[in-house]
């Protein structure tokens, strides 16, 4: 039985229709996003299911998860808060911002808060360098941008998550 | 009087990202004109005559690229490169948010010019939200009869699909992008063959940057001569300069090619904060050589011919401003970490070279190094030159070599200091 295929038959069909019929493999990336939406991260079961749908060995699908930074093979916080500290942002105080944010949350970069709510990560340029400090928030549902941030504004956002987990 | 915007037209026209508003301002008339009154070859010729050059970094003439499409192998594809990941670059994002239909119209005209019936937009994964907006807009274009079968009663058909990346700078390189679109690891291909001969799914393919494509409807509407009235002879047109770093007003500035660094940084960007002095400029994001910001550099026109005279490239015109408080050993540590992280690992010189450079910049920055280590770093970087499979490896050494050559005092000071910087 293939849970993804059964639950999302129409969506998977629409995705496959974007590519030529003999190039099903091209749907691997959209299907990995679908799997993360369903399971929170790319589970072993998801790899097997995608592999079946596309007729590509599961190890090759697994390699994609390792290669692309927005796919995860283990669970993280419900909110992945990803601060850009690349050069242009670092010139505008992004490293200090990240440090203070971590202090406020009582965790180190890469760690998850004890309640499992937030994982803080640092990432490369997000194409918002003129609005630093900024971060993106990745959840199973998608990605949102938060720009021109201060530690106060970020903590305010975080408190809305905490009060409504 | 201020010149009206050509690409960032949403700054002049409110709600231009609404299809009705875009059409009220002449939207999709250029596409209609191309499909109903022009031969594909004529479209290619006009774009060639306009002198438009690719805005993704390499500056390759767009019409010429289109003319290379293999006419004996079908179907053809056009792919818009919306991966925008070069540190310091944020222009394609503004176009897709504010003026998305002009970009889509350019993509559609490009597709008609090479007779592609399917086009893809490869959007970086972080632009998840934008990709969903584009999906809705593409659907609106279907409903309005601008996409689909037998457009305007001709036998030309066109469909557009978005494809979301998932976090990998290398997927901006066009052959890595095509691999990624095929559901594989985003690793560059050996070239030749180039994509206009063998591209997506093994078929002839044109890859163009978002900003490049946004110019195309204007050229079809107003003609090549008109387009050439902006910019310089060899670099015609306007360009969006992304200004970031130590500057009072960072942001996107649409200016004619050939505008000087001084005008961009001091007039539009309002200079350096806290009364500090400008020290260096990176013109092509993290992939740039460091330009010493002296009077000669500041008075240099930003176009594809003049910037190389400063020992640098214009690239994507992502201008990062560095002030006197920044030490170059800190700066190259940032760029080297970036490239080491983003190296796809396919070829040894880049994979190993960025690894060793990272080790050395860390030592130097932590005050654990001697002048020998600085020389070793310079050696490692020099040895990578010309040996990498794709330009990422070559980009990774630009800042390193130029920093050591042009700002030796920063490294001498760090080595002498022998204590960690902040
Ligand atoms: C490492 C690397 C990253 C690149 N990133 C981008 C990018 O994010 N966007 C882009 O349009 N071109 C990027 N390019 C350039 C593309 O390979 C290609 O030249 C460009 O998309 C062609 O479009 P154009 O002729 O319209 O500029 C990159 C090149 C390299 C080597
Ligand atoms: S130069 Fe670097 S990024 Fe390019 S193919 Fe080689 S390892 Fe990959
Ligand atoms: S460097 Fe942070 S968004 Fe570009």
Coordinates of C-alpha atoms and ligand atoms in Angstrom, one line a residue:
Chain A
X1 CA 0.0 0.0 0.0
X2 CA 1.2 3.5 -0.8
X3 CA -0.1 6.1 1.6
X4 CA 1.1 9.1 -0.3
X5 CA -0.4 7.9 -3.6
X6 CA -3.7 7.0 -2.0
X7 CA -4.1 10.2 -0.1
X8 CA -2.9 12.6 -2.7
X9 CA -3.7 10.8 -6.0
X10 CA -5.0 13.9 -7.8
X11 CA -2.2 16.2 -6.6
X12 CA 0.4 13.6 -7.7
X13 CA -1.3 13.3 -11.0
X14 CA -1.2 17.1 -11.6
X15 CA 2.5 17.1 -10.6
X16 CA 3.4 14.3 -13.0
X17 CA 1.5 16.1 -15.8
X18 CA 4.0 19.0 -15.7
X19 CA 6.7 16.7 -17.2
X20 CA 6.8 14.5 -20.3
X21 CA 5.4 11.0 -19.6
X22 CA 8.8 9.4 -20.1
X23 CA 10.4 11.8 -17.6
X24 CA 8.5 11.0 -14.4
X25 CA 11.7 11.3 -12.3
X26 CA 11.5 15.1 -12.7
X27 CA 8.6 14.9 -10.2
X28 CA 11.0 13.8 -7.4
X29 CA 11.5 17.2 -5.9
X30 CA 7.8 18.2 -5.7
X31 CA 7.0 14.8 -4.3
X32 CA 9.7 15.2 -1.6
X33 CA 8.0 18.4 -0.6
X34 CA 4.7 16.6 -0.5
X35 CA 6.2 13.9 1.7
X36 CA 7.5 16.5 4.1
X37 CA 4.1 18.1 4.3
X38 CA 2.6 14.7 5.2
X39 CA 5.2 13.3 7.5
X40 CA 7.1 16.4 8.8
X41 CA 10.3 15.1 7.3
X42 CA 11.3 12.6 4.7
X43 CA 10.8 9.2 6.3
X44 CA 12.0 5.8 5.1
X45 CA 8.5 5.0 4.2
X46 CA 8.3 8.2 2.1
X47 CA 11.4 7.3 0.2
X48 CA 9.9 3.9 -0.6
X49 CA 6.6 5.4 -1.7
X50 CA 8.2 8.1 -3.9
X51 CA 10.4 5.4 -5.4
X52 CA 7.4 3.3 -6.3
X53 CA 5.5 6.2 -7.9
X54 CA 8.5 7.3 -10.0
X55 CA 10.1 4.0 -10.6
X56 CA 13.5 5.3 -9.3
X57 CA 15.5 3.4 -6.7
X58 CA 14.9 4.7 -3.1
X59 CA 18.6 5.3 -2.6
X60 CA 18.6 7.8 -5.5
X61 CA 15.7 9.6 -3.9
X62 CA 17.5 9.5 -0.6
X63 CA 20.6 11.2 -2.2
X64 CA 18.4 14.2 -3.2
X65 CA 17.5 14.6 0.5
X66 CA 21.2 14.8 1.4
X67 CA 22.0 17.2 -1.4
X68 CA 19.3 19.8 -1.0
X69 CA 19.2 21.8 2.2
X70 CA 15.5 22.2 2.4
X71 CA 14.8 18.5 2.8
X72 CA 15.3 16.7 6.1
X73 CA 15.7 13.1 6.9
X74 CA 15.0 13.6 10.6
X75 CA 12.4 15.5 12.6
X76 CA 13.2 19.0 13.8
X77 CA 11.3 21.8 15.5
X78 CA 7.8 22.5 14.2
X79 CA 9.2 25.9 13.1
X80 CA 12.7 26.0 11.5
X81 CA 13.8 29.5 12.0
X82 CA 16.6 30.1 9.5
X83 CA 18.7 33.3 9.9
X84 CA 20.8 34.5 7.0
X85 CA 24.3 35.4 8.1
X86 CA 25.9 35.5 4.7
X87 CA 28.3 38.4 3.8
X88 CA 25.8 41.2 3.0
X89 CA 23.6 40.4 6.0
X90 CA 26.7 40.0 8.2
X91 CA 27.7 43.6 7.2
X92 CA 24.4 44.7 8.7
X93 CA 24.5 43.0 12.0
X94 CA 23.0 39.6 11.2
X95 CA 25.6 37.6 13.3
X96 CA 24.9 39.6 16.4
X97 CA 21.2 39.2 15.8
X98 CA 21.5 35.4 15.6
X99 CA 23.6 35.3 18.7
X100 CA 21.2 37.3 20.8
X101 CA 18.2 35.4 19.4
X102 CA 19.9 32.1 20.5
X103 CA 20.6 33.6 23.9
X104 CA 17.0 34.6 24.3
X105 CA 15.9 31.1 23.4
X106 CA 18.6 29.4 25.5
X107 CA 19.8 27.2 22.7
X108 CA 22.8 27.1 20.3
X109 CA 22.6 27.3 16.5
X110 CA 21.4 24.0 15.1
X111 CA 19.5 23.0 18.3
X112 CA 15.8 22.7 19.0
X113 CA 14.0 24.2 22.0
X114 CA 13.2 21.6 24.7
X115 CA 9.5 21.9 23.8
X116 CA 10.3 20.8 20.3
X117 CA 8.8 24.0 18.8
X118 CA 11.7 25.8 17.3
X119 CA 15.0 24.8 15.6
X120 CA 17.3 27.7 14.9
X121 CA 19.7 27.4 12.0
X122 CA 21.9 29.7 10.0
X123 CA 21.6 29.8 6.2
X124 CA 23.1 31.3 3.2
X125 CA 21.8 34.3 1.2
X126 CA 18.0 34.5 1.0
X127 CA 17.8 37.3 -1.6
X128 CA 16.7 39.9 1.0
X129 CA 20.1 41.4 1.8
X130 CA 18.7 45.0 1.8
X131 CA 16.4 44.1 4.6
X132 CA 18.8 42.5 7.0
X133 CA 18.5 41.1 9.7
X134 CA 16.1 38.6 8.2
X135 CA 15.1 35.0 8.5
X136 CA 12.8 32.5 6.9
X137 CA 10.5 30.1 8.8
X138 CA 10.1 26.7 7.3
X139 CA 7.3 24.5 8.5
X140 CA 5.7 21.4 6.9
X141 CA 3.3 23.8 5.1
X142 CA 5.8 26.0 3.4
X143 CA 8.2 29.0 3.9
X144 CA 7.6 32.5 5.0
X145 CA 10.0 35.5 5.1
X146 CA 10.5 37.9 8.0
X147 CA 12.6 40.9 7.1
X148 CA 14.0 44.0 8.8
X149 CA 13.9 42.1 12.1
X150 CA 15.1 43.0 15.6
X151 CA 15.5 40.5 18.5
X152 CA 12.3 42.1 19.9
X153 CA 10.2 41.6 16.8
X154 CA 11.5 38.0 16.4
X155 CA 10.7 37.2 20.0
X156 CA 7.2 38.7 19.6
X157 CA 6.6 36.3 16.6
X158 CA 8.0 33.4 18.6
X159 CA 5.7 34.1 21.5
X160 CA 2.7 33.8 19.2
X161 CA 3.9 30.3 18.3
X162 CA 4.4 29.5 22.0
X163 CA 1.0 30.5 23.1
X164 CA -0.6 28.7 20.2
X165 CA 1.6 25.6 19.7
Chain B
X1 CA 12.2 64.7 -14.6
X2 CA 12.7 61.2 -13.5
X3 CA 12.9 58.6 -16.2
X4 CA 10.0 56.1 -15.9
X5 CA 10.9 52.6 -14.8
X6 CA 11.2 50.0 -17.5
X7 CA 11.6 46.9 -15.4
X8 CA 10.6 48.0 -11.9
X9 CA 7.4 49.5 -13.4
X10 CA 5.4 48.5 -10.4
X11 CA 7.1 51.4 -8.6
X12 CA 5.3 53.8 -11.0
X13 CA 2.1 51.9 -11.5
X14 CA 0.3 50.5 -8.4
X15 CA -1.1 47.0 -8.5
X16 CA 0.8 46.1 -11.7
X17 CA 1.0 42.5 -10.5
X18 CA -2.8 42.3 -11.1
X19 CA -3.5 40.9 -14.6
X20 CA -6.2 43.5 -15.4
X21 CA -3.9 46.4 -14.5
X22 CA -1.0 44.9 -16.4
X23 CA -3.3 44.6 -19.5
X24 CA -4.6 48.2 -19.1
X25 CA -0.9 49.2 -19.5
X26 CA -0.4 47.4 -22.7
X27 CA 0.3 44.0 -21.2
X28 CA 0.5 41.0 -23.5
X29 CA 0.2 43.2 -26.6
X30 CA 3.9 42.4 -27.4
X31 CA 3.2 38.7 -27.1
X32 CA 0.1 39.0 -29.3
X33 CA 2.1 41.0 -31.8
X34 CA 4.9 38.4 -31.9
X35 CA 2.6 35.4 -32.3
X36 CA 0.2 36.9 -34.8
X37 CA 2.4 39.2 -36.9
X38 CA 6.0 38.0 -36.7
X39 CA 7.9 35.0 -37.8
X40 CA 9.9 33.4 -34.9
X41 CA 13.1 34.3 -36.7
X42 CA 12.1 38.0 -36.8
X43 CA 11.7 38.0 -33.0
X44 CA 15.2 36.5 -32.6
X45 CA 16.6 39.2 -35.0
X46 CA 15.1 42.1 -33.1
X47 CA 16.4 40.8 -29.8
X48 CA 19.8 40.3 -31.4
X49 CA 19.7 43.9 -32.8
X50 CA 18.7 45.3 -29.4
X51 CA 22.1 44.2 -28.0
X52 CA 20.4 42.8 -24.9
X53 CA 22.9 40.7 -22.9
X54 CA 22.1 38.1 -20.2
X55 CA 21.5 39.6 -16.8
X56 CA 22.2 36.3 -14.9
X57 CA 25.9 37.0 -14.7
X58 CA 27.7 36.0 -17.9
X59 CA 26.4 38.9 -20.0
X60 CA 26.0 36.6 -23.1
X61 CA 24.0 38.2 -26.0
X62 CA 20.5 36.9 -25.7
X63 CA 19.4 37.0 -29.3
X64 CA 22.6 35.2 -30.3
X65 CA 21.9 32.5 -27.7
X66 CA 18.4 32.0 -29.1
X67 CA 19.8 31.7 -32.6
X68 CA 21.9 28.7 -31.5
X69 CA 18.9 26.5 -30.8
X70 CA 19.2 23.2 -32.7
X71 CA 16.4 23.3 -35.4
X72 CA 16.8 19.6 -36.2
X73 CA 16.0 18.2 -32.8
X74 CA 12.6 18.7 -31.2
X75 CA 10.8 19.6 -29.0
X76 CA 12.5 22.7 -27.7
X77 CA 12.3 24.1 -24.2
X78 CA 12.8 27.5 -22.5
X79 CA 13.6 27.6 -18.8
X80 CA 13.6 30.8 -16.8
X81 CA 16.3 30.9 -14.2
X82 CA 14.7 32.2 -11.0
X83 CA 17.2 30.6 -8.7
X84 CA 18.6 33.9 -7.5
X85 CA 21.1 32.8 -4.9
X86 CA 24.2 34.9 -5.4
X87 CA 24.9 36.7 -2.0
X88 CA 23.9 40.3 -2.6
X89 CA 21.3 39.6 -5.3
X90 CA 17.6 40.4 -4.8
X91 CA 16.3 41.8 -8.1
X92 CA 14.6 38.8 -9.7
X93 CA 12.6 38.5 -6.6
X94 CA 11.4 42.1 -6.8
X95 CA 10.4 41.6 -10.5
X96 CA 8.5 38.4 -9.7
X97 CA 6.7 40.1 -6.8
X98 CA 6.0 43.5 -8.3
X99 CA 5.9 43.0 -12.1
X100 CA 5.5 39.3 -12.6
X101 CA 3.5 39.5 -15.8
X102 CA 6.2 41.4 -17.7
X103 CA 8.6 38.6 -16.8
X104 CA 6.1 35.9 -17.8
X105 CA 5.4 37.8 -21.1
X106 CA 9.1 37.9 -21.8
X107 CA 9.3 34.1 -21.2
X108 CA 6.4 33.6 -23.5
X109 CA 7.9 35.6 -26.3
X110 CA 11.2 33.7 -25.9
X111 CA 9.3 30.4 -26.1
X112 CA 7.6 31.6 -29.3
X113 CA 10.9 32.7 -30.8
X114 CA 12.4 29.3 -30.4
X115 CA 9.1 27.5 -31.0
X116 CA 9.0 25.8 -27.6
X117 CA 5.5 24.7 -26.5
X118 CA 6.5 24.1 -22.9
X119 CA 8.5 26.5 -20.7
X120 CA 9.5 26.0 -17.0
X121 CA 10.3 28.6 -14.3
X122 CA 12.9 27.1 -12.0
X123 CA 12.3 29.0 -8.7
X124 CA 14.6 28.6 -5.7
X125 CA 13.0 26.7 -2.9
X126 CA 13.1 29.6 -0.5
X127 CA 10.8 31.5 -2.9
X128 CA 8.1 28.9 -2.1
X129 CA 5.5 31.6 -1.7
X130 CA 6.4 33.3 -5.0
X131 CA 6.2 30.0 -6.9
X132 CA 2.6 29.6 -5.6
X133 CA 1.8 33.1 -6.7
X134 CA 3.2 32.4 -10.1
X135 CA 1.1 29.2 -10.4
X136 CA -2.0 31.3 -9.8
X137 CA -1.0 33.9 -12.3
X138 CA -0.2 31.2 -14.9
X139 CA -3.7 29.8 -14.4
X140 CA -5.1 33.3 -14.9
X141 CA -3.2 33.5 -18.2
X142 CA -4.8 30.3 -19.3
X143 CA -8.2 31.6 -18.4
X144 CA -7.5 34.8 -20.3
X145 CA -6.5 32.8 -23.4
X146 CA -2.8 33.8 -23.4
X147 CA -1.6 30.3 -22.6
X148 CA -3.0 27.0 -23.9
X149 CA -3.7 25.6 -27.3
X150 CA -3.9 27.5 -30.6
X151 CA -3.2 31.0 -29.2
X152 CA -5.0 33.9 -30.9
X153 CA -6.3 31.4 -33.5
X154 CA -2.8 30.5 -34.7
X155 CA -1.4 26.9 -34.4
X156 CA 1.0 28.0 -31.7
X157 CA 0.5 26.4 -28.2
X158 CA 2.3 27.2 -25.0
X159 CA 2.2 26.0 -21.4
X160 CA 4.3 27.2 -18.5
X161 CA 5.1 25.2 -15.3
X162 CA 7.0 26.2 -12.2
X163 CA 9.5 23.9 -10.6
X164 CA 10.6 24.5 -7.1
X165 CA 14.3 24.0 -6.1
X166 CA 15.2 23.0 -2.6
X167 CA 18.2 25.1 -1.4
X168 CA 21.4 24.8 -3.5
X169 CA 23.3 27.8 -4.9
X170 CA 24.8 25.6 -7.6
X171 CA 21.4 25.1 -9.2
X172 CA 21.7 28.7 -10.5
X173 CA 24.4 27.3 -12.9
X174 CA 22.3 26.5 -16.0
X175 CA 23.4 22.9 -16.5
X176 CA 23.1 22.1 -12.8
X177 CA 19.6 23.7 -13.0
X178 CA 18.6 21.4 -15.8
X179 CA 19.8 18.3 -13.9
X180 CA 17.8 19.5 -10.9
X181 CA 14.7 20.0 -13.1
X182 CA 15.1 16.4 -14.2
X183 CA 14.9 15.2 -10.6
X184 CA 18.7 14.6 -10.2
X185 CA 21.4 16.1 -8.0
X186 CA 22.1 19.6 -9.0
X187 CA 25.6 19.0 -10.4
X188 CA 26.9 20.8 -13.6
X189 CA 27.3 18.9 -16.8
X190 CA 30.4 18.7 -18.9
X191 CA 30.2 21.2 -21.8
X192 CA 30.0 21.1 -24.8
X193 CA 27.3 20.3 -25.7
X194 CA 25.6 23.5 -24.5
X195 CA 21.9 23.6 -23.6
X196 CA 20.8 25.1 -27.0
X197 CA 22.0 21.8 -28.5
X198 CA 21.4 19.4 -25.6
X199 CA 19.5 20.7 -22.7
X200 CA 16.4 19.7 -20.7
X201 CA 15.5 16.0 -21.1
X202 CA 18.2 15.9 -23.8
X203 CA 16.4 18.4 -26.0
X204 CA 17.5 21.9 -27.2
X205 CA 16.9 24.4 -24.4
X206 CA 17.3 28.1 -23.8
X207 CA 18.0 29.2 -20.2
X208 CA 17.5 32.8 -19.4
X209 CA 17.6 34.9 -16.3
X210 CA 14.3 36.5 -15.0
X211 CA 15.6 40.1 -15.5
X212 CA 16.8 39.3 -19.0
X213 CA 13.3 38.0 -20.0
X214 CA 11.6 41.1 -18.4
X215 CA 13.4 43.2 -21.0
X216 CA 12.0 41.3 -24.0
X217 CA 8.4 42.7 -24.2
X218 CA 9.8 46.2 -24.2
X219 CA 12.1 45.4 -27.1
X220 CA 9.2 43.8 -29.1
X221 CA 6.9 46.8 -28.4
X222 CA 9.4 49.7 -28.9
X223 CA 12.0 48.2 -31.2
X224 CA 15.7 47.6 -31.0
X225 CA 16.7 51.2 -31.8
X226 CA 14.7 52.5 -28.9
X227 CA 16.2 49.9 -26.5
X228 CA 19.7 51.0 -27.6
X229 CA 19.0 54.6 -26.6
X230 CA 19.7 53.4 -23.0
X231 CA 23.0 52.3 -21.7
X232 CA 26.3 52.2 -23.7
X233 CA 27.0 51.0 -27.1
X234 CA 28.3 47.6 -26.1
X235 CA 26.1 47.2 -23.0
X236 CA 22.7 48.6 -24.1
X237 CA 19.7 49.0 -21.9
X238 CA 18.9 49.4 -18.2
X239 CA 20.1 47.1 -15.4
X240 CA 18.8 46.6 -11.9
X241 CA 21.8 47.1 -9.5
X242 CA 21.3 45.4 -6.1
X243 CA 23.0 47.6 -3.6
X244 CA 23.9 46.0 -0.2
X245 CA 26.4 46.1 2.7
X246 CA 27.6 49.2 4.4
X247 CA 25.5 51.8 2.7
X248 CA 22.7 54.1 4.0
X249 CA 20.1 53.1 1.5
X250 CA 20.5 49.5 0.3
X251 CA 18.0 48.3 -2.3
X252 CA 17.4 47.8 -6.0
X253 CA 18.2 50.6 -8.4
X254 CA 17.2 50.5 -12.0
X255 CA 19.8 52.6 -13.9
X256 CA 21.2 52.6 -17.4
X257 CA 24.3 50.4 -17.9
X258 CA 27.3 52.6 -17.7
X259 CA 26.2 54.5 -14.5
X260 CA 29.2 55.0 -12.3
X261 CA 29.8 53.3 -8.9
X262 CA 29.9 56.7 -7.4
X263 CA 26.5 57.7 -8.5
X264 CA 25.0 54.4 -7.4
X265 CA 26.7 54.3 -3.9
X266 CA 26.7 58.0 -3.0
X267 CA 23.8 59.5 -4.9
X268 CA 21.2 56.7 -4.8
X269 CA 22.6 54.8 -1.9
X270 CA 23.3 58.0 0.1
X271 CA 26.8 57.0 1.1
X272 CA 28.3 55.1 4.0
X273 CA 26.8 55.1 7.5
X274 CA 28.3 56.8 10.5
X275 CA 30.6 59.0 8.4
X276 CA 33.0 56.1 7.6
X277 CA 35.1 55.8 4.5
X278 CA 34.4 53.4 1.7
X279 CA 37.2 50.8 1.4
X280 CA 36.2 48.3 -1.2
X281 CA 33.5 47.2 -3.6
X282 CA 32.3 43.8 -4.8
X283 CA 30.4 44.2 -8.0
X284 CA 29.2 40.7 -8.6
X285 CA 28.2 39.5 -5.2
X286 CA 30.3 37.0 -3.3
X287 CA 31.7 35.9 -6.6
X288 CA 33.6 39.2 -7.1
X289 CA 37.1 40.2 -6.9
X290 CA 37.5 43.1 -4.4
X291 CA 37.8 46.4 -6.1
X292 CA 39.9 49.0 -4.2
X293 CA 37.4 51.9 -3.8
X294 CA 39.6 54.8 -5.0
X295 CA 38.5 57.7 -7.2
X296 CA 39.3 55.8 -10.4
X297 CA 37.1 52.9 -9.4
X298 CA 34.3 55.1 -8.1
X299 CA 34.2 57.0 -11.5
X300 CA 34.2 53.7 -13.5
X301 CA 31.0 53.1 -15.5
X302 CA 29.2 49.9 -14.5
X303 CA 29.0 48.0 -17.7
X304 CA 30.4 44.7 -19.1
X305 CA 33.5 46.3 -20.6
X306 CA 34.6 48.9 -18.0
X307 CA 34.5 46.8 -14.8
X308 CA 37.1 44.2 -16.1
X309 CA 39.6 47.1 -16.4
X310 CA 39.5 47.2 -12.6
X311 CA 40.4 43.5 -12.4
X312 CA 36.8 42.5 -11.6
X313 CA 33.5 41.6 -13.3
X314 CA 30.1 43.2 -13.4
X315 CA 28.4 39.8 -13.2
X316 CA 24.9 40.1 -11.8
X317 CA 25.6 43.7 -10.7
X318 CA 25.2 42.9 -7.0
X319 CA 27.2 45.7 -5.5
X320 CA 28.3 45.0 -2.0
X321 CA 29.9 48.0 -0.2
X322 CA 32.7 47.5 2.3
X323 CA 33.8 50.3 4.6
X324 CA 37.0 50.9 6.5
X325 CA 36.0 49.1 9.6
X326 CA 35.9 45.7 7.8
X327 CA 39.0 43.6 7.7
X328 CA 39.6 41.5 4.6
X329 CA 40.5 38.3 6.5
X330 CA 37.0 38.4 8.1
X331 CA 35.5 39.1 4.7
X332 CA 37.1 36.2 2.8
X333 CA 36.3 33.9 5.6
X334 CA 32.6 34.7 4.9
X335 CA 33.0 34.1 1.1
X336 CA 35.1 31.0 1.5
X337 CA 32.6 29.4 3.9
X338 CA 29.9 30.2 1.4
X339 CA 31.6 28.5 -1.5
X340 CA 32.8 25.5 0.6
X341 CA 29.2 25.0 1.7
X342 CA 27.9 25.3 -1.8
X343 CA 30.5 23.3 -3.8
X344 CA 28.6 20.4 -5.3
X345 CA 31.5 18.1 -4.8
X346 CA 31.6 16.8 -8.4
X347 CA 35.2 17.9 -9.3
X348 CA 38.3 17.6 -7.1
X349 CA 39.9 21.0 -7.5
X350 CA 36.8 22.8 -6.2
X351 CA 35.8 20.2 -3.5
X352 CA 39.3 19.9 -2.1
X353 CA 40.4 23.5 -2.8
X354 CA 37.4 25.1 -1.0
X355 CA 38.0 22.7 1.9
X356 CA 41.6 23.8 2.3
X357 CA 40.8 27.4 1.8
X358 CA 38.3 27.1 4.6
X359 CA 40.8 25.5 6.9
X360 CA 43.3 28.3 6.2
X361 CA 40.9 31.3 6.5
X362 CA 39.7 29.9 9.8
X363 CA 43.3 29.7 11.1
X364 CA 44.2 33.1 9.9
X365 CA 41.0 34.7 11.3
X366 CA 41.5 33.0 14.7
X367 CA 45.0 34.5 15.0
X368 CA 46.7 31.0 14.8
X369 CA 48.5 31.6 11.6
X370 CA 51.7 33.0 10.3
X371 CA 52.5 34.9 7.1
X372 CA 53.3 31.4 5.6
X373 CA 49.7 30.4 5.9
X374 CA 48.6 33.5 4.1
X375 CA 51.0 32.6 1.3
X376 CA 49.7 29.0 1.3
X377 CA 46.2 30.2 1.0
X378 CA 47.2 32.3 -2.0
X379 CA 48.9 29.2 -3.5
X380 CA 45.9 26.9 -3.0
X381 CA 43.6 29.5 -4.6
X382 CA 45.9 30.1 -7.5
X383 CA 46.2 26.4 -8.2
X384 CA 42.4 26.1 -8.5
X385 CA 42.3 28.7 -11.4
X386 CA 41.3 27.2 -14.7
X387 CA 40.9 23.7 -13.3
X388 CA 37.3 23.6 -12.1
X389 CA 34.5 22.0 -14.0
X390 CA 32.2 25.0 -13.5
X391 CA 32.4 28.7 -12.7
X392 CA 31.6 28.2 -9.0
X393 CA 35.1 26.9 -8.3
X394 CA 36.5 29.9 -10.2
X395 CA 34.3 32.3 -8.4
X396 CA 35.4 31.0 -5.0
X397 CA 39.0 32.3 -5.5
X398 CA 38.2 35.7 -6.8
X399 CA 37.8 37.4 -3.4
X400 CA 40.6 35.5 -1.8
X401 CA 43.3 36.3 -4.4
X402 CA 42.3 40.0 -4.8
X403 CA 42.0 40.5 -1.0
X404 CA 45.6 39.2 -0.5
X405 CA 46.9 41.1 -3.5
X406 CA 45.1 44.4 -2.9
X407 CA 44.8 44.5 0.9
X408 CA 48.0 42.8 2.2
X409 CA 48.1 45.1 5.2
X410 CA 44.9 43.5 6.6
X411 CA 46.6 40.1 6.6
X412 CA 49.9 41.4 7.9
X413 CA 48.0 43.0 10.8
X414 CA 46.0 39.9 11.6
X415 CA 49.1 37.7 11.6
X416 CA 51.0 40.1 13.8
X417 CA 48.2 40.5 16.2
X418 CA 48.0 36.7 16.9
X419 CA 44.8 37.0 18.8
X420 CA 41.2 36.3 17.8
X421 CA 39.2 39.0 16.1
X422 CA 35.6 39.5 17.2
Ligands
LIG1 C1 27.6 29.1 -9.6 C2 26.7 29.8 -10.5 C3 25.5 30.3 -10.1 C4 24.6 31.0 -10.9 N1 23.5 31.5 -10.4 C5 22.6 32.1 -11.2 C6 21.3 32.6 -10.7 O1 21.0 32.5 -9.6 N2 20.5 33.2 -11.6 C7 20.8 33.3 -13.0 O2 20.0 33.8 -13.7 N3 22.0 32.9 -13.4 C8 22.9 32.3 -12.6 N4 24.0 31.8 -13.1 C9 24.3 31.9 -14.6 C10 23.6 30.8 -15.4 O3 24.5 29.7 -15.5 C11 23.3 31.2 -16.8 O4 24.4 31.8 -17.4 C12 22.2 32.2 -16.9 O5 21.0 31.8 -16.2 C13 21.8 32.5 -18.3 O6 20.8 33.5 -18.5 P1 21.1 34.9 -19.1 O7 21.9 34.7 -20.4 O8 19.8 35.5 -19.3 O9 21.9 35.7 -18.1 C14 25.0 31.1 -12.3 C15 26.2 30.6 -12.8 C16 27.0 30.0 -11.9 C17 28.3 29.4 -12.4
LIG2 S1 33.6 23.6 -9.7 FE1 32.7 23.1 -7.7 S2 30.5 23.4 -8.0 FE2 31.4 23.3 -10.0 S3 31.2 21.2 -10.6 FE3 33.2 21.4 -9.6 S4 32.7 20.8 -7.5 FE4 30.8 21.3 -8.4
LIG3 S1 23.1 37.9 2.5 FE1 21.4 37.6 3.7 S2 19.7 37.7 2.4 FE2 21.4 38.0 1.1

